[in-house]
Short mmCIF file of C-alpha atoms in Angstrom, two decimals:
data_model
loop_
_atom_site.label_atom_id
_atom_site.label_comp_id
_atom_site.label_asym_id
_atom_site.label_seq_id
_atom_site.Cartn_x
_atom_site.Cartn_y
_atom_site.Cartn_z
CA UNK A 279 0.04 -0.03 -0.12
CA UNK A 280 1.39 3.24 -1.01
CA UNK A 281 0.35 6.63 -0.18
CA UNK A 282 1.40 10.00 -1.79
CA UNK A 283 1.07 13.37 -0.32
CA UNK A 284 0.36 16.35 -2.34
CA UNK A 285 0.89 20.08 -1.59
CA UNK A 286 3.28 22.86 -1.01
CA UNK A 287 7.00 22.64 -1.31
CA UNK A 288 9.69 23.60 1.20
CA UNK A 289 9.76 27.32 -0.09
CA UNK A 290 6.37 27.59 1.88
CA UNK A 291 7.00 26.60 5.32
CA UNK A 292 4.08 26.83 7.75
CA UNK A 293 1.27 24.56 9.00
CA UNK A 294 0.64 22.50 5.94
CA UNK A 295 4.26 21.63 5.10
CA UNK A 296 4.56 20.88 8.92
CA UNK A 297 1.54 18.54 8.83
CA UNK A 298 2.81 16.99 5.69
CA UNK A 299 6.46 16.08 7.10
CA UNK A 300 5.28 15.03 10.31
CA UNK A 301 3.15 12.31 8.61
CA UNK A 302 6.08 11.10 6.15
CA UNK A 303 8.77 11.52 9.10
CA UNK A 304 6.64 9.09 11.17
CA UNK A 305 6.07 5.31 11.40
CA UNK A 306 3.54 6.38 8.42
CA UNK A 307 6.32 6.90 6.02
CA UNK A 308 7.45 3.51 5.90
CA UNK A 309 4.28 1.95 6.49
CA UNK A 310 2.69 3.58 3.58
CA UNK A 311 5.82 3.90 1.39
CA UNK A 312 4.91 7.60 1.51
CA UNK A 313 6.06 10.20 -0.52
CA UNK A 314 5.30 14.03 -0.83
CA UNK A 315 5.03 15.57 -4.51
CA UNK A 316 4.91 19.32 -4.59
CA UNK A 317 2.46 21.03 -6.45
CA UNK A 318 2.56 24.64 -5.13
CA UNK A 319 5.37 26.89 -4.26
CA UNK A 320 6.00 30.55 -3.23
CA UNK A 321 7.69 31.05 -6.38
CA UNK A 322 7.18 29.74 -10.10
CA UNK A 323 3.75 28.31 -8.95
CA UNK A 324 2.27 27.58 -12.43
CA UNK A 325 5.56 25.19 -13.33
CA UNK A 326 5.77 23.70 -9.87
CA UNK A 327 1.92 22.85 -10.29
CA UNK A 328 2.62 21.16 -13.95
CA UNK A 329 5.67 19.51 -12.72
CA UNK A 330 4.04 18.02 -9.74
CA UNK A 331 0.99 17.08 -11.67
CA UNK A 332 3.03 15.37 -14.46
CA UNK A 333 5.19 13.58 -11.67
CA UNK A 334 1.88 12.57 -10.01
CA UNK A 335 0.02 11.04 -13.36
CA UNK A 336 3.09 9.03 -14.09
CA UNK A 337 3.22 7.56 -10.65
CA UNK A 338 -0.60 6.45 -11.06
CA UNK A 339 -0.13 5.27 -14.56
CA UNK A 340 2.60 2.93 -13.03
CA UNK A 341 0.06 1.49 -10.52
CA UNK A 342 2.29 2.32 -7.85
CA UNK A 343 -0.11 4.59 -5.96
CA UNK A 344 -3.05 3.25 -3.69
CA UNK A 345 -3.96 6.68 -2.09
CA UNK A 346 -3.30 10.37 -2.84
CA UNK A 347 -3.66 12.51 0.06
CA UNK A 348 -4.27 16.25 -0.98
CA UNK A 349 -3.55 19.09 1.28
CA UNK A 350 -6.14 21.96 0.14
CA UNK A 351 -6.00 25.42 1.52
CA UNK A 352 -8.01 27.97 -0.37
CA UNK A 353 -8.45 30.22 -3.48
CA UNK A 354 -6.08 28.63 -6.10
CA UNK A 355 -5.40 25.46 -4.33
CA UNK A 356 -9.22 24.34 -4.45
CA UNK A 357 -8.83 24.54 -8.25
CA UNK A 358 -5.61 22.68 -8.51
CA UNK A 359 -7.30 20.12 -6.01
CA UNK A 360 -10.18 19.74 -8.26
CA UNK A 361 -8.48 19.18 -11.16
CA UNK A 362 -6.24 16.27 -9.59
CA UNK A 363 -9.47 14.96 -8.32
CA UNK A 364 -11.25 14.52 -11.67
CA UNK A 365 -8.04 13.11 -13.29
CA UNK A 366 -7.27 10.75 -10.74
CA UNK A 367 -10.87 9.14 -10.75
CA UNK A 368 -10.81 9.24 -14.52
CA UNK A 369 -7.55 7.25 -14.98
CA UNK A 370 -7.29 4.96 -11.81
CA UNK A 371 -8.85 3.36 -8.75
CA UNK A 372 -6.92 5.30 -6.35
CA UNK A 373 -8.23 6.70 -3.13
CA UNK A 374 -8.61 10.57 -2.72
CA UNK A 375 -8.46 12.33 0.71
CA UNK A 376 -8.62 16.06 0.68
CA UNK A 377 -7.50 17.56 3.78
CA UNK A 378 -8.93 21.25 4.31
CA UNK A 379 -6.42 23.62 5.81
CA UNK A 380 -7.35 26.93 4.54
CA UNK A 381 -8.40 29.45 7.07
CA UNK A 382 -10.08 31.55 4.21
CA UNK A 383 -11.91 28.80 2.65
CA UNK A 384 -15.28 30.08 3.84
CA UNK A 385 -14.94 33.55 2.34
CA UNK A 386 -13.60 32.12 -0.90
CA UNK A 387 -16.63 29.96 -1.44
CA UNK A 388 -18.93 33.04 -0.11
CA UNK A 389 -17.58 34.91 -3.13
CA UNK A 390 -17.40 32.44 -5.78
CA UNK A 391 -19.84 32.70 -8.44
CA UNK A 392 -22.77 30.23 -8.42
CA UNK A 393 -21.79 28.04 -11.51
CA UNK A 394 -18.23 28.07 -10.41
CA UNK A 395 -18.74 27.09 -6.90
CA UNK A 396 -21.13 24.26 -7.97
CA UNK A 397 -18.28 22.96 -10.32
CA UNK A 398 -16.00 23.11 -7.49
CA UNK A 399 -18.09 21.51 -5.06
CA UNK A 400 -19.03 18.67 -7.66
CA UNK A 401 -15.25 17.68 -7.73
CA UNK A 402 -14.71 17.94 -4.30
CA UNK A 403 -17.56 15.49 -3.78
CA UNK A 404 -15.94 12.90 -5.74
CA UNK A 405 -13.40 12.64 -2.89
CA UNK A 406 -13.33 9.19 -0.76
CA UNK A 407 -12.88 11.54 2.36
CA UNK A 408 -12.66 15.19 3.46
CA UNK A 409 -10.72 15.65 6.54
CA UNK A 410 -11.26 18.58 8.51
CA UNK A 411 -9.36 20.17 11.67
CA UNK A 412 -12.53 20.92 14.09
CA UNK A 413 -16.07 19.75 14.59
CA UNK A 414 -17.48 23.06 13.48
CA UNK A 415 -15.50 22.76 10.45
CA UNK A 416 -16.91 19.46 9.72
CA UNK A 417 -20.67 20.98 9.98
CA UNK A 418 -19.74 23.69 7.63
CA UNK A 419 -18.53 21.28 5.09
CA UNK A 420 -21.37 18.89 5.37
CA UNK A 421 -23.65 21.87 4.79
CA UNK A 422 -21.90 22.23 1.38
CA UNK A 423 -21.48 18.50 0.59
CA UNK A 424 -23.87 16.60 2.80
CA UNK A 425 -22.96 13.07 1.10
CA UNK A 426 -19.06 13.27 1.59
CA UNK A 427 -17.67 10.96 4.31
CA UNK A 428 -15.50 13.21 6.87
CA UNK A 429 -13.24 12.80 9.72
CA UNK A 430 -12.23 15.47 12.12
CA UNK A 431 -8.23 14.97 12.83
CA UNK A 432 -6.92 18.07 14.46
CA UNK A 433 -3.49 19.46 14.04
CA UNK A 434 -0.96 18.23 16.35
CA UNK A 435 2.42 19.32 17.97
CA UNK A 436 5.03 17.30 20.05
CA UNK A 437 5.09 18.18 23.53
CA UNK A 438 8.55 19.75 24.46
CA UNK A 439 10.50 18.70 27.59
CA UNK A 440 10.43 21.62 29.79
CA UNK A 441 9.99 19.84 33.39
CA UNK A 442 13.45 20.95 34.09
CA UNK A 443 13.26 24.36 32.87
CA UNK A 444 12.82 27.38 34.97
CA UNK A 445 11.55 29.83 32.75
CA UNK A 446 7.88 28.99 34.15
CA UNK A 447 8.86 30.22 37.48
CA UNK A 448 9.65 33.41 36.08
CA UNK A 449 6.06 33.83 34.02
CA UNK A 450 4.81 36.28 36.49
CA UNK A 451 7.66 38.78 35.88
CA UNK A 452 7.34 38.75 32.06
CA UNK A 453 5.32 41.00 29.96
CA UNK A 454 6.64 39.53 26.79
CA UNK A 455 3.29 38.95 24.42
CA UNK A 456 4.35 36.91 21.32
CA UNK A 457 2.60 37.03 17.95
CA UNK A 458 3.72 34.26 15.60
CA UNK A 459 2.52 33.61 11.74
CA UNK A 460 2.67 35.67 8.53
CA UNK A 461 2.20 39.12 9.30
CA UNK A 462 -0.83 40.91 7.54
CA UNK A 463 -4.53 41.75 7.57
CA UNK A 464 -5.73 38.37 7.71
CA UNK A 465 -3.90 37.37 10.62
CA UNK A 466 -4.85 40.25 12.34
CA UNK A 467 -1.50 41.92 12.94
CA UNK A 468 -2.66 45.40 12.31
CA UNK A 469 -5.37 44.99 14.75
CA UNK A 470 -2.92 43.71 17.24
CA UNK A 471 -0.74 47.01 16.74
CA UNK A 472 -3.69 49.23 16.98
CA UNK A 473 -4.47 47.57 20.56
CA UNK A 474 -1.01 48.41 21.89
CA UNK A 475 -1.46 52.05 22.87
CA UNK A 476 -4.35 50.78 25.28
CA UNK A 477 -2.10 48.25 26.61
CA UNK A 478 0.68 50.56 27.18
CA UNK A 479 -1.53 53.07 29.18
CA UNK A 480 -1.66 50.24 31.80
CA UNK A 481 1.54 48.44 31.33
CA UNK A 482 4.34 50.69 29.77
CA UNK A 483 6.87 48.08 29.91
CA UNK A 484 4.69 45.63 27.82
CA UNK A 485 6.87 44.24 25.18
CA UNK A 486 5.27 42.82 21.64
CA UNK A 487 7.26 40.31 19.57
CA UNK A 488 6.11 39.64 15.99
CA UNK A 489 7.60 36.53 14.59
CA UNK A 490 6.98 35.38 10.78
CA UNK A 491 7.30 36.83 7.25
CA UNK A 492 4.75 38.75 5.14
CA UNK A 493 4.04 42.35 5.30
CA UNK A 494 6.75 43.13 7.68
CA UNK A 495 7.75 46.76 6.55
CA UNK A 496 4.08 47.88 6.51
CA UNK A 497 3.61 46.91 10.13
CA UNK A 498 7.07 48.18 11.36
CA UNK A 499 5.82 51.62 9.54
CA UNK A 500 2.51 51.08 11.29
CA UNK A 501 3.95 50.55 14.70
CA UNK A 502 5.87 53.80 14.24
CA UNK A 503 2.78 55.75 12.91
CA UNK A 504 1.34 54.77 16.14
CA UNK A 505 4.28 55.54 18.46
CA UNK A 506 4.69 52.21 19.74
CA UNK A 507 7.75 50.93 17.80
CA UNK A 508 9.91 51.19 20.76
CA UNK A 509 7.70 48.41 22.44
CA UNK A 510 7.88 46.14 19.42
CA UNK A 511 10.18 43.85 18.15
CA UNK A 512 10.10 42.32 14.58
CA UNK A 513 12.13 39.05 14.52
CA UNK A 514 11.51 37.45 11.03
CA UNK A 515 10.46 33.97 10.19
CA UNK A 516 11.10 31.49 13.13
CA UNK A 517 12.61 28.30 12.50
CA UNK A 518 12.20 25.63 15.04
CA UNK A 519 15.27 26.64 17.55
CA UNK A 520 14.34 30.39 17.26
CA UNK A 521 10.71 29.29 18.10
CA UNK A 522 11.91 27.56 20.88
CA UNK A 523 13.53 30.31 22.36
CA UNK A 524 10.58 32.72 21.59
CA UNK A 525 8.29 30.54 23.30
CA UNK A 526 10.47 30.07 26.26
CA UNK A 527 10.62 33.91 26.69
CA UNK A 528 7.05 34.82 26.39
CA UNK A 529 4.35 35.21 28.75
CA UNK A 530 1.35 34.65 26.51
CA UNK A 531 0.51 34.29 22.64
CA UNK A 532 -1.85 36.09 20.74
CA UNK A 533 -3.69 35.05 17.25
CA UNK A 534 -5.90 37.61 16.39
CA UNK A 535 -6.84 36.33 12.92
CA UNK A 536 -9.86 37.43 11.17
CA UNK A 537 -10.20 33.92 9.75
CA UNK A 538 -8.38 31.01 10.90
CA UNK A 539 -8.72 27.05 10.15
CA UNK A 540 -7.19 25.83 13.16
CA UNK A 541 -3.90 27.90 14.44
CA UNK A 542 -1.47 25.52 15.27
CA UNK A 543 0.53 28.00 17.09
CA UNK A 544 -2.32 27.96 19.56
CA UNK A 545 -1.21 24.42 20.49
CA UNK A 546 2.56 25.26 20.29
CA UNK A 547 2.24 28.06 22.89
CA UNK A 548 -0.08 25.58 24.91
CA UNK A 549 2.69 23.06 24.75
CA UNK A 550 5.08 25.43 26.62
CA UNK A 551 2.33 26.10 29.20
CA UNK A 552 1.39 29.57 28.11
CA UNK A 553 -2.04 31.21 28.04
CA UNK A 554 -3.30 32.01 24.75
CA UNK A 555 -5.74 34.73 23.41
CA UNK A 556 -7.36 34.24 19.87
CA UNK A 557 -10.33 35.81 18.11
CA UNK A 558 -13.46 33.73 17.39
CA UNK A 559 -12.87 34.22 13.89
CA UNK A 560 -13.10 30.92 11.60
CA UNK A 561 -12.65 27.67 13.72
CA UNK A 562 -9.58 28.39 15.91
CA UNK A 563 -11.30 29.18 18.88
CA UNK A 564 -12.82 25.71 19.08
CA UNK A 565 -9.07 24.77 20.02
CA UNK A 566 -9.35 27.10 23.04
CA UNK A 567 -11.30 26.36 26.13
CA UNK A 568 -12.12 29.96 26.93
CA UNK A 569 -11.37 30.83 30.51
CA UNK A 570 -9.50 27.57 31.32
CA UNK A 571 -6.48 27.81 29.01
CA UNK A 572 -6.90 31.16 26.93
CA UNK A 573 -9.31 33.90 26.10
CA UNK A 574 -11.41 34.50 23.24
CA UNK A 575 -12.53 37.91 21.98
CA UNK A 576 -14.85 39.08 19.01
CA UNK A 577 -13.08 39.07 15.84
CA UNK A 578 -12.06 42.69 14.99
CA UNK A 579 -12.70 44.31 18.19
CA UNK A 580 -9.42 46.10 19.18
CA UNK A 581 -10.58 47.28 22.65
CA UNK A 582 -11.79 43.55 23.45
CA UNK A 583 -8.26 42.53 22.57
CA UNK A 584 -6.37 45.38 24.69
CA UNK A 585 -8.54 44.35 27.75
CA UNK A 586 -7.80 40.55 27.35
CA UNK A 587 -3.84 41.23 26.99
CA UNK A 588 -4.24 43.44 30.29
CA UNK A 589 -6.34 40.87 32.17
CA UNK A 590 -3.55 38.14 31.64
CA UNK A 591 -0.87 40.80 32.70
CA UNK A 592 -2.39 41.34 35.69
CA UNK A 593 -3.32 37.76 36.70
CA UNK A 594 -0.17 35.99 36.63
CA UNK A 595 -1.82 33.17 38.95
CA UNK A 596 -4.47 32.78 36.23
CA UNK A 597 -2.09 32.85 33.62
CA UNK A 598 -0.27 29.65 35.33
CA UNK A 599 -3.33 27.77 35.35
CA UNK A 600 -4.45 28.32 31.81
CA UNK A 601 -0.68 27.42 31.16
CA UNK A 602 -0.73 24.25 33.08
CA UNK A 603 -4.48 23.42 31.72
CA UNK A 604 -3.32 23.99 28.19
CA UNK A 605 -0.24 21.91 28.44
CA UNK A 606 -2.41 19.03 29.84
CA UNK A 607 -4.80 19.29 27.26
CA UNK A 608 -2.27 19.00 24.37
CA UNK A 609 -0.59 16.05 26.12
CA UNK A 610 -3.96 14.33 26.21
CA UNK A 611 -5.55 15.29 22.88
CA UNK A 612 -3.48 17.23 20.67
CA UNK A 613 -0.07 15.30 20.86
CA UNK A 614 1.76 14.14 17.56
CA UNK A 615 1.48 10.30 18.44
CA UNK A 616 -2.31 10.93 19.16
CA UNK A 617 -2.79 12.29 15.58
CA UNK A 618 -0.36 9.59 13.94
CA UNK A 619 -2.49 6.75 15.17
CA UNK A 620 -5.77 8.42 13.82
CA UNK A 621 -4.11 8.73 10.39
CA UNK A 622 -2.91 5.01 10.59
CA UNK A 623 -6.45 4.10 11.25
CA UNK A 624 -7.47 6.34 8.39
CA UNK A 625 -5.25 4.94 5.68
CA UNK A 626 -6.19 1.47 6.46
CA UNK A 627 -9.60 2.03 6.35
CA UNK A 628 -9.30 3.87 3.26
CA UNK A 629 -7.44 1.29 1.78
CA UNK A 630 -9.17 -1.88 2.74
#
């Protein structure tokens, strides 16, 4: 039995690529002879798709592919996915799993003309299984495609070994607020910068760390325009080592996205024993038990966001309790080994 994963190449680091590598580098890689065929990239996007499609077609024609696991986001990714599904189903008996990752998938379909939307949904309806990240997301998809089989498989993270670290003992003295992700409007970066002046009125020593690529120059200019640049630190994209240091130096993590499919950075922060703040946009709030391991604010509400930040800064005991609850939740439900076991069962069932 052989499974081929289709999705972004390593020029596009992030949640989807992390999931793909996590599956391939686990026991599933050997068990299912798993390979990855890139069909999207940061540059040369059309050529990457053409090359990837050709490679996938050759593998399928050779008869050495039993299941294609397509990682789909939104926009052009949906069109690519539907094209591949049509071709696979017309030329082989290979099973097709579509894993829906895109945080903006709702708004994408909302602005699609009816005819195009129906054509896309018709292609997606040919998949053997659609995998989503949260129960709420499953209900949204079922309203669009009620006759498709679904499975909920949340993203997962490795639980860091921090039992011997003393940085959690310093949590009460810290006022480092961390943002990780692609800087820009969709991730709510500008909203967070807008909230900083209100936070500084009560906590002038608070520091906001922005880790990620995207609209960095624009965000720096906006912070300067609002006069908060001295309290902001834009550190660029964080690799695993840098991310580890940032999480160990943070007192909380904020993900203020307008839309978000899951928000794996929330789990990463929880795994380090940090409280989190997120908006109710998309489905990421399903990851957070509001009041237990973090706070949820109405999407786009700057005042509510600044209040949430101040609440955590002013209640270090609450932060500690939230961090402990979140880390325990990750260990029980979102640790990588749990997800790998789930995927193993899915693959065996699909290929039976």
